[in-house]
XYZ file of C-alpha atoms in Angstrom:
528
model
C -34.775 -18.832 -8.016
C -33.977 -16.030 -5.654
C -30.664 -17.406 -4.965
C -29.849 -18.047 -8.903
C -31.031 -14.318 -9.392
C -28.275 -13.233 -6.904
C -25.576 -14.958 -8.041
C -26.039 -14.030 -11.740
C -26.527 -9.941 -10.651
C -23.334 -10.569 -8.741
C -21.268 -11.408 -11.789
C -22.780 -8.722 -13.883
C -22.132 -6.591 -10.805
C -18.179 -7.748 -11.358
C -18.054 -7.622 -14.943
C -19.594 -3.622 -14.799
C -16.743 -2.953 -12.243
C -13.868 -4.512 -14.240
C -15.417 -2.403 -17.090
C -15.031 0.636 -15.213
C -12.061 0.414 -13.764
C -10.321 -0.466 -17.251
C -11.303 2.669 -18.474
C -10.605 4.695 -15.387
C -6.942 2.973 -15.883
C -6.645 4.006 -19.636
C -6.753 7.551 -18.231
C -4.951 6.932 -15.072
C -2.214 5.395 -17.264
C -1.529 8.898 -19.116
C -1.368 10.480 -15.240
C 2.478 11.818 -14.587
C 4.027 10.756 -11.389
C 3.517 14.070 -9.742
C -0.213 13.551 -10.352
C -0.563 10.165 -9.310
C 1.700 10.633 -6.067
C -1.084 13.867 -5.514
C -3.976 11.727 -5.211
C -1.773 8.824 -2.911
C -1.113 11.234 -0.372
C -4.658 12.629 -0.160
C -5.972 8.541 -0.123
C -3.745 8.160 2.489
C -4.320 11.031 4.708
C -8.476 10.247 4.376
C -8.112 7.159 5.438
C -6.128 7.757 8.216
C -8.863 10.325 9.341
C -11.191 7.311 9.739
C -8.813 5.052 11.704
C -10.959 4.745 14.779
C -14.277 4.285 13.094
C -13.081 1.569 11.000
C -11.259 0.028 13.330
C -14.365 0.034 15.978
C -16.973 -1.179 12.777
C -14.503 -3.864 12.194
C -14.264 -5.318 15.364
C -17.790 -5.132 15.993
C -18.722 -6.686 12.849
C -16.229 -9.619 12.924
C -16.173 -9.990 16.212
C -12.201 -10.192 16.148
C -9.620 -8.556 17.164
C -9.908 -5.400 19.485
C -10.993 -1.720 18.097
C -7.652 -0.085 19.685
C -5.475 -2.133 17.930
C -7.787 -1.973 14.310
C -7.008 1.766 14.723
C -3.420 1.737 14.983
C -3.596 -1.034 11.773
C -5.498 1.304 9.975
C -2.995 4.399 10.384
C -0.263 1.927 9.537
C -1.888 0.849 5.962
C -2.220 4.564 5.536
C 0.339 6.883 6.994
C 2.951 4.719 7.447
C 2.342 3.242 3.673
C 2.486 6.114 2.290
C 5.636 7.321 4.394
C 7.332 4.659 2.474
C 6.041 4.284 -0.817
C 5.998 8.204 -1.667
C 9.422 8.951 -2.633
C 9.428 5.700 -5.293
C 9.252 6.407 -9.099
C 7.001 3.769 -10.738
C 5.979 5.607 -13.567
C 7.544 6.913 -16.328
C 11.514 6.929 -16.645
C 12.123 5.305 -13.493
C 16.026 4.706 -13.892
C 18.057 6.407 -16.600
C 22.125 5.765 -16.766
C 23.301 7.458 -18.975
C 27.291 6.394 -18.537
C 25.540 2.755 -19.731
C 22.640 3.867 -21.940
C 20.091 2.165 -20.566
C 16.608 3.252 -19.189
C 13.839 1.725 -17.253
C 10.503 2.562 -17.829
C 7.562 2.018 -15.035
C 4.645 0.818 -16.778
C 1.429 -0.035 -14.796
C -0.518 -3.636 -15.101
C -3.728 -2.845 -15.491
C -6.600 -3.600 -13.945
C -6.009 -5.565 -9.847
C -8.202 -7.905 -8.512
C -7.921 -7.623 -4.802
C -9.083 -10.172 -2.189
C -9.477 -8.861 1.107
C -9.768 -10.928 4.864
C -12.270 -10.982 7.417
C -9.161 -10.614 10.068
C -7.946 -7.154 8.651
C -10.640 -5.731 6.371
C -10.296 -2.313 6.265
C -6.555 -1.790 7.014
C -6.082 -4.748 3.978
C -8.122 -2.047 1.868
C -6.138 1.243 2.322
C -2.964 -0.473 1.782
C -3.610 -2.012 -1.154
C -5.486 0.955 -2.636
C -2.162 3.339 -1.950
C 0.478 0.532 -3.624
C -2.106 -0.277 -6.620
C -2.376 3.414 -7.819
C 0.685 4.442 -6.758
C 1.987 2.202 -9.810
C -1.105 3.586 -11.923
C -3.423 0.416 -11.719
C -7.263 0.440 -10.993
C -8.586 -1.589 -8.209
C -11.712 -3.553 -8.144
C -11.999 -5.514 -4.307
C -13.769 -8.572 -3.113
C -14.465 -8.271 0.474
C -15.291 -10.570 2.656
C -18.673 -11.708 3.579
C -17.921 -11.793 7.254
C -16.449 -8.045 6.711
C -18.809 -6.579 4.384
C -20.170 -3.658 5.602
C -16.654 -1.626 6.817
C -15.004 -2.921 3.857
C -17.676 -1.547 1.884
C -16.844 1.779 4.025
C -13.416 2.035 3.242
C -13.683 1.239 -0.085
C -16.295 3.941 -0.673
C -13.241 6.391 1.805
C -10.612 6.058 -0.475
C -12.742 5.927 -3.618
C -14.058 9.577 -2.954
C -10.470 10.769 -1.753
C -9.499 9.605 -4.933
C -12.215 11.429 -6.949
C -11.352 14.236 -4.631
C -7.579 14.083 -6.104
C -8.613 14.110 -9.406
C -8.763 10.276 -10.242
C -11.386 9.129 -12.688
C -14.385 7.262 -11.681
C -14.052 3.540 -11.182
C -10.338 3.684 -10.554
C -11.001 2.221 -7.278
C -14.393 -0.106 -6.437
C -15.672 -3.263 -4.926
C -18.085 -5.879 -5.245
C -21.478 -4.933 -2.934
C -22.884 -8.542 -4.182
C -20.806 -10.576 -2.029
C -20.885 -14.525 -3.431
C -18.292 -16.564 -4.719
C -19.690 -16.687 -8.402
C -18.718 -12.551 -8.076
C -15.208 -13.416 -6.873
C -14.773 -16.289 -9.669
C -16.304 -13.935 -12.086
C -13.437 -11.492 -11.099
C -10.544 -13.268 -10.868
C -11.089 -15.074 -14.461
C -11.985 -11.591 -16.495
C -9.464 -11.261 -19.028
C -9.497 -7.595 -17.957
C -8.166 -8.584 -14.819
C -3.938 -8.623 -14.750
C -2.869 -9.299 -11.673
C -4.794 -10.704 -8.716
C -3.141 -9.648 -5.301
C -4.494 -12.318 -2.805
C -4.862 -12.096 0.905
C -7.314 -14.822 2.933
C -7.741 -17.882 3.330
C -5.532 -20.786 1.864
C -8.644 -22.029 -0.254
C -9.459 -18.375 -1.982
C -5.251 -18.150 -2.633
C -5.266 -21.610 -4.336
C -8.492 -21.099 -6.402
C -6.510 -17.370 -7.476
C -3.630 -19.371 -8.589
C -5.761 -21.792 -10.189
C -7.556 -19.251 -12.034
C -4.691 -18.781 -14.271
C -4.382 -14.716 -13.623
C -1.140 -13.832 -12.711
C -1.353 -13.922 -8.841
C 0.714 -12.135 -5.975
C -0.588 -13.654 -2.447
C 0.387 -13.964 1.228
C 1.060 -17.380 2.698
C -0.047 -19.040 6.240
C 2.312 -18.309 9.172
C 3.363 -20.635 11.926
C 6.424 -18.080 13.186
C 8.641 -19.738 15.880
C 10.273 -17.330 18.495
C 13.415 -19.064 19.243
C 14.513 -17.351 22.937
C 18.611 -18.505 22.363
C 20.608 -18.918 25.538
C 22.334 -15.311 25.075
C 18.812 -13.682 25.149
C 17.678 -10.596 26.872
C 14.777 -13.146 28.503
C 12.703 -10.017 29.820
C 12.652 -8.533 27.129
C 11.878 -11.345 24.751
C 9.143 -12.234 26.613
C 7.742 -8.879 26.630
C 8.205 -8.671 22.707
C 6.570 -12.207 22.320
C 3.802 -11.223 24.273
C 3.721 -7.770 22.773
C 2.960 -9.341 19.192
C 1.264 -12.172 19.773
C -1.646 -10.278 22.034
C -1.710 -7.423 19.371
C -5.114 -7.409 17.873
C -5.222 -10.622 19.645
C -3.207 -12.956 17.310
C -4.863 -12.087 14.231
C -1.566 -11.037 11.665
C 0.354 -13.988 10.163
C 3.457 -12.898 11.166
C 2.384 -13.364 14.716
C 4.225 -16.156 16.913
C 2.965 -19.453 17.020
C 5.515 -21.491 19.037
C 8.147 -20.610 21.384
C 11.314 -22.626 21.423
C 13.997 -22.340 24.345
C 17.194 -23.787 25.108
C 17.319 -26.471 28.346
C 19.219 -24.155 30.551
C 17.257 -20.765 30.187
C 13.850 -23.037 30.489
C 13.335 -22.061 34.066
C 14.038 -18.488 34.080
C 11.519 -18.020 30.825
C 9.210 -19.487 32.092
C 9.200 -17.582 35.286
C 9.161 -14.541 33.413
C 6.471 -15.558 31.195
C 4.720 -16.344 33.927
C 5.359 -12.903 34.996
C 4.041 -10.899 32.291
C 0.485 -13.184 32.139
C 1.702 -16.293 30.340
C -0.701 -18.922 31.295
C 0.713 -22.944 30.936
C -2.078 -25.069 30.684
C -2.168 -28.868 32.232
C -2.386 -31.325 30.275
C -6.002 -31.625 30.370
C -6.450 -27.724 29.429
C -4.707 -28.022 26.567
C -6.199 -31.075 25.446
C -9.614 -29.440 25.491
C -8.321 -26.311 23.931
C -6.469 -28.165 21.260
C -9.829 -29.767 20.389
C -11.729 -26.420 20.100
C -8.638 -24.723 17.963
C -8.969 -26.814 14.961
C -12.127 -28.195 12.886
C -12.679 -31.698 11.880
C -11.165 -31.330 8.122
C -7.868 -29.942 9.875
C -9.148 -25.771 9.235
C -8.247 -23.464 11.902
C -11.763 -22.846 13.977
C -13.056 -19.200 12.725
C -14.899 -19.355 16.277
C -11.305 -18.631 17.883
C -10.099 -16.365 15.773
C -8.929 -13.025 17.266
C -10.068 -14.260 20.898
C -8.556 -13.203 23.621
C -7.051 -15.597 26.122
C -9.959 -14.762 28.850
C -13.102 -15.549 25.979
C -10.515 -18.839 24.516
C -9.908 -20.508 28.046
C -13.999 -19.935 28.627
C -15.083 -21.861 25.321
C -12.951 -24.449 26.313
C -14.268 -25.095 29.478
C -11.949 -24.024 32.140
C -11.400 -20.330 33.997
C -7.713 -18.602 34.196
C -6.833 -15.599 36.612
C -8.150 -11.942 34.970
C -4.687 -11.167 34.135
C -3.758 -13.774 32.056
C -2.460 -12.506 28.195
C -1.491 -15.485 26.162
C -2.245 -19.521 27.003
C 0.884 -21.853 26.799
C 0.926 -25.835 25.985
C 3.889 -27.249 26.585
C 5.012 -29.773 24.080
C 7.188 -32.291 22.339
C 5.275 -33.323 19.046
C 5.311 -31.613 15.860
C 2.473 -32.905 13.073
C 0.081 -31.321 10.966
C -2.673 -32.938 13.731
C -0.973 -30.660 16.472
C -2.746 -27.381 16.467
C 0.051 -26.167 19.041
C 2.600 -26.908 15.801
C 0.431 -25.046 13.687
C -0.794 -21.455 12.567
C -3.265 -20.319 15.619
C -4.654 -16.509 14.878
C -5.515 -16.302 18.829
C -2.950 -15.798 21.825
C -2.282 -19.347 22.256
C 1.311 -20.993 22.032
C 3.118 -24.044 21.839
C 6.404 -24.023 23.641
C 9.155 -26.908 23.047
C 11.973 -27.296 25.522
C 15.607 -28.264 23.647
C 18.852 -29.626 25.130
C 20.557 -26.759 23.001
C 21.018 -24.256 20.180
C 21.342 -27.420 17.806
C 18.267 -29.089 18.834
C 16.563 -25.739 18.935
C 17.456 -25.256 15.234
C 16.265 -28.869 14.143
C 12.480 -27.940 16.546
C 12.743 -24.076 14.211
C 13.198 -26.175 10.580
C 10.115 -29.076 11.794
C 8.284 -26.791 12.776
C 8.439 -24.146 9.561
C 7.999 -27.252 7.186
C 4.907 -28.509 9.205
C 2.970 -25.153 8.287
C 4.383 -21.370 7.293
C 7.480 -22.229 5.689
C 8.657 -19.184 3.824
C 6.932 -17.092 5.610
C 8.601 -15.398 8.614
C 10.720 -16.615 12.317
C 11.965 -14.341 15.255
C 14.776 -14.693 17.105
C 15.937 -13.350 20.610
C 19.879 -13.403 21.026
C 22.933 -11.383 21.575
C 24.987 -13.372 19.627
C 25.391 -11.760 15.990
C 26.765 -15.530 14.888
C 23.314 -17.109 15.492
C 21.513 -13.957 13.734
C 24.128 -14.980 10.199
C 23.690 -18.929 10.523
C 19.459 -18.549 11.095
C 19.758 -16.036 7.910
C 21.710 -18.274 5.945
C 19.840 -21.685 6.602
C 16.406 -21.246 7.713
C 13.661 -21.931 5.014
C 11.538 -18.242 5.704
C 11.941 -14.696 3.942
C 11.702 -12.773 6.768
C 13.769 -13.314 10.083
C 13.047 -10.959 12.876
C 15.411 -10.201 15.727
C 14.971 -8.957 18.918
C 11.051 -7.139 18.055
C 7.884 -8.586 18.417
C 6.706 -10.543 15.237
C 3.201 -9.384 14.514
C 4.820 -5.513 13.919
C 8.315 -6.573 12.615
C 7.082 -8.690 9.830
C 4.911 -6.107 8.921
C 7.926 -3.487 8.925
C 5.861 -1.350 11.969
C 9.004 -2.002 13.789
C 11.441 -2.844 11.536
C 12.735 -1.155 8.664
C 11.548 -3.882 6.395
C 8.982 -2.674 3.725
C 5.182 -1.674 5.602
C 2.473 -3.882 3.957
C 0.071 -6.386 4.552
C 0.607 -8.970 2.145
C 3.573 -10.872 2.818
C 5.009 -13.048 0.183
C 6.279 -16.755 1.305
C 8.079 -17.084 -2.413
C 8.718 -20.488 -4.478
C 9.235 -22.765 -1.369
C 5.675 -21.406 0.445
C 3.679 -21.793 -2.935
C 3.595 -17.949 -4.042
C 5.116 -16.106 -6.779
C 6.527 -13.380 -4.407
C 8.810 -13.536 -1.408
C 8.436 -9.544 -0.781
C 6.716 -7.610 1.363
C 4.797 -6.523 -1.727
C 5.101 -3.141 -2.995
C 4.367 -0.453 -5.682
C 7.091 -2.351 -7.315
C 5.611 -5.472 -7.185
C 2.448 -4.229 -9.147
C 4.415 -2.515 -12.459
C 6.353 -3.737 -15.377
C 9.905 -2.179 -16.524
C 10.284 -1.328 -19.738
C 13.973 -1.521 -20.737
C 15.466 0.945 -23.173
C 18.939 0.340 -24.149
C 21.477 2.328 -27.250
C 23.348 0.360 -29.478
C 26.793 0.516 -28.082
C 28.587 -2.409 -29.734
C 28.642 -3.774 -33.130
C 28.706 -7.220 -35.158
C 32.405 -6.317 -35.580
C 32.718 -6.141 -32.051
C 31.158 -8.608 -30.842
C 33.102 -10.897 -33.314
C 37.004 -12.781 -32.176
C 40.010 -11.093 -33.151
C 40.828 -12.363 -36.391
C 44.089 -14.052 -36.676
C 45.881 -14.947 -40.098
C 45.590 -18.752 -40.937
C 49.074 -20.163 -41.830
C 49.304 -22.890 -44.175
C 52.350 -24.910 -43.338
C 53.135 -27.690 -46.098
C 54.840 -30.882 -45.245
C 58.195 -31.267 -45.794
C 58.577 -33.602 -48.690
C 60.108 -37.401 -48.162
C 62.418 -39.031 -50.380
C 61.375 -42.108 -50.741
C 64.271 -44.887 -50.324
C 65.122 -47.246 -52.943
C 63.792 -50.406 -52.410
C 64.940 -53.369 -51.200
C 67.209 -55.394 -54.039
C 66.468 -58.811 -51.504
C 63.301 -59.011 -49.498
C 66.442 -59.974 -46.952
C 67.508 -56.791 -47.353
C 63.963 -55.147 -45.866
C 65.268 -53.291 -42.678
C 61.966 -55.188 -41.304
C 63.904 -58.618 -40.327
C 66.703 -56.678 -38.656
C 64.758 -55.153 -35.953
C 63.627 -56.729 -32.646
C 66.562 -58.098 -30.557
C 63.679 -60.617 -29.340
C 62.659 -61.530 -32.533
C 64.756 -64.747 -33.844
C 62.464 -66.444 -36.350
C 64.812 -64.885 -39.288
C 68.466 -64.489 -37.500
C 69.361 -67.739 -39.226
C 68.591 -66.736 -42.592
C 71.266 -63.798 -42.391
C 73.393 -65.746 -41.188
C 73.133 -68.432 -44.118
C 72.779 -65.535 -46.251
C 76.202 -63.475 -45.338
C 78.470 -66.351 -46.449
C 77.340 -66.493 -50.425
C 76.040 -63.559 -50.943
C 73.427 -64.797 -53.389
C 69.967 -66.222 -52.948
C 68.864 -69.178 -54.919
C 65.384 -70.326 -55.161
C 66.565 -74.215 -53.468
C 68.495 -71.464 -50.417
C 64.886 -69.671 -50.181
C 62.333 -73.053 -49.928
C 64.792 -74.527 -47.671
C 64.647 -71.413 -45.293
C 61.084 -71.011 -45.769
C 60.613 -74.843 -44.687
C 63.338 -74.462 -41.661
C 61.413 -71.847 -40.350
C 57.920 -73.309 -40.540
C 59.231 -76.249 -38.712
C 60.586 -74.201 -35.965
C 57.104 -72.135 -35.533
C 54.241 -73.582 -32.932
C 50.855 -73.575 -34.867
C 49.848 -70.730 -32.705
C 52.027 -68.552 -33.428
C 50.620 -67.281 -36.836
């Protein structure tokens, strides 16, 4: 009964919230863009004040991850964010031309529902906070269980910065009765507008199912194709780089490496180098059993593991120095958790004759898991950059930078955020690193400029041309006479009758039954 009670408090809980922030949003709504962008930067600059304690409550609660590396998240969701969300107009007249007479109009959504992961709680929280009330929404969040007490912490950071700013109350909350009645309860309110999804594949699919509008991030399975032309050193360093970085935990993290035949030695000696570990077969047969769980679900005991604690659960001991654990391999299925999304520092590496082989490996292994999401690519060779951007089934192709940060736009120019879109062909409704813009409508305005006379044809006059008249000839005095049996050179059923004809002159009626009777004789049956 206990257990009943909870579940029903948890959806008033959610209703009260949505109630709230709906109201907070009818005033937020009438803020000017000046105001709004007021209380953004002072969210932002807040949050980033309690970087390190978030990032250090988050890895010690979830047990992922590493506190350094939560930090420098958390000052990217915030600082970084905001760097490139404060210039935007989302309110208001956003665009005005007046040469065309036309003007676009930013008008907020409403009310977000926001799901949050367990992998990047509170850095998940202050970026979507900044990009939903930049564009003048409310926020109500549903953290996860395995998160709950520093998302509960950042949500109560940036919902006093706000009130600090000059928000109103309830602009910004979250659910403290964590259960999935709360999260249903919130993502089927009619007060709800837009749900912006992060987690796991099951919580994305029951927001789509929910039948709210739905913006969501996709599962990852990023190749890193090292191409013959590579700076190997360097590529290995990037790969290694991203894919130890909170150790494995961001989507847009490597999952695979793929190398040409005749760079396979010198990679590998470098990888080697810089604390790759390649597992024998037997390793990576008892790590591939420990990475996935019987229904085919990525094991949430190696998530955010480093290589030292992975290698340890699976029963075997690598030197201290070892970063990332390699499996060599030639398969690609959905059973192959080397060909699949792994949030750890483990990778599967495939070995191709060449750049077209490596190309076919890139496309198996994006439509095996992750396609639409994101792929990296080392070269020199500014060809192989165009034909990867022009063919390859993801929205965001990286070159030359480690993954984890470059999808993310940390080190790439490509829009900061956390929620990374895998559009149409990955299931979502987005393929955008998803922005303020992402979370407004645009009002058009347009002027008349054309009328119904305009926008008919030129007229041009109709001219009624009569036919000229015929004069009809006279007819025929004989029916021997009908210009009809004096055509056809071919034609001799009747050359005998002019011929008869021509020497009287006259027809009698004994001339025309003897004709008539010559000529049926001379006829076949099947010629009439």
């Amino acid at each position: 009964m206990n257990e009943l009670d909870r579940d029903l408090s948890s959806r008033q809980q959610a209703r009260e919230l949505v109630r709230k922030a709906k109201s907070a949003q009818t005033q937020f709504a009438m803020f000017t863009q000046q105001q709004i962008d007021k209380v953004v930067e002072h969210i932002a600059r807040q949050a980033a004040q309690h970087a390190e304690a978030l990032g250090r409550m988050a890895c010690e609660e979830t047990g992922f991850g590493n506190w350094q590396d939560k930090t420098l998240k958390n000052q990217f969701a915030s600082l970084q964010v905001f760097a490139a969300i404060n210039a935007m107009k989302t309110v208001g007249i956003i665009h005005e031309d007046s040469a065309k007479q036309v003007m676009d109009i930013g008008v907020p959504l409403g009310v977000i529902c926001a799901l949050v992961p367990s992998t990047n709680p509170t850095s998940t929280i202050f970026y979507k906070t900044l990009i939903a009330l930049k564009a003048g929404n409310a926020i109500v969040f549903s953290p996860h269980p395995g998160a709950r007490q520093c998302s509960l912490r950042a949500i109560e950071i940036v919902a006093q910065a706000a009130a600090e700013a000059g928000a109103p109350a309830g602009i910004v909350s979250g659910l403290s009765l964590l259960t999935q009645e709360a999260t249903a309860e919130l993502m089927h309110s009619k007060d709800i507008s837009l749900i912006l999804a992060t987690g796991g594949e099951g919580m994305v699919r029951a927001a789509y199912a929910s039948g709210t509008p739905t913006i969501s991030g996709g599962p990852g399975n990023g190749p890193a194709f090292i191409e013959r032309s590579a700076d190997i050193k360097q590529a290995v360093s990037d790969i290694i780089t991203s894919k130890t970085f909170d150790n494995g935990v961001i989507c847009a993290s490597e999952q695979s490496i793929i190398v040409e035949r005749c760079i396979y030695a010198e990679t590998r000696r470098e990888l080697e180098a810089q604390g790759a570990w390649f597992m024998n077969p037997d390793q990576a047969a008892k790590m591939a059993a420990l990475l996935l769980r019987a229904n085919g679900s990525i094991n949430p005991q190696v998530v955010g593991k480093s290589a030292q604690v992975l290698s340890n659960m699976a029963g075997f001991s690598v030197p201290p120095t070892t970063q990332v654990l390699i499996a060599e391999q030639t398969e690609v299925s959905r059973a192959n958790p080397y060909a699949r999304e792994k949030l750890c520092p483990v990778l599967g590496m495939y070995v191709e004759e060449d750049g077209h082989h490596a190309c076919q490996r890139v496309v198996e292994l994006l439509t095996n898991e992750g396609v639409g999401h994101t792929l990296v690519i080392h070269t020199r060779d500014q060809q192989v950059v165009r034909q990867f951007s022009l063919e390859k089934p993801v929205h965001r192709i990286l070159v030359n930078t480690p993954a984890a940060l470059g999808g993310i736009g940390a080190t790439t120019n490509i829009m900061p955020a956390l929620t990374l879109g895998c559009g149409a062909i990955g299931g979502g409704s987005s393929s955008d690193n998803v922005s303020p813009l992402n979370l407004i409508n645009i009002r058009k305005v347009g002027y008349g400029v054309r009328s119904m006379t305009d926008l008919r044809p030129p007229q041009t006059p109709i001219t009624t041309v009569l036919p000229e008249a015929v004069t009809a000839s006279p007819s025929p005095a004989s029916i021997f006479d009908d210009a009809r049996f004096k055509q056809g050179a071919d034609d001799q059923r009747f050359n005998h009758v002019a011929t008869e004809t021509a020497s009287t002159g006259d027809v009698s009626s004994q001339q025309v039954e003897r004709i008539i009777r010559q000529v049926l004789a001379k006829q076949s049956p099947a010629t009439f």
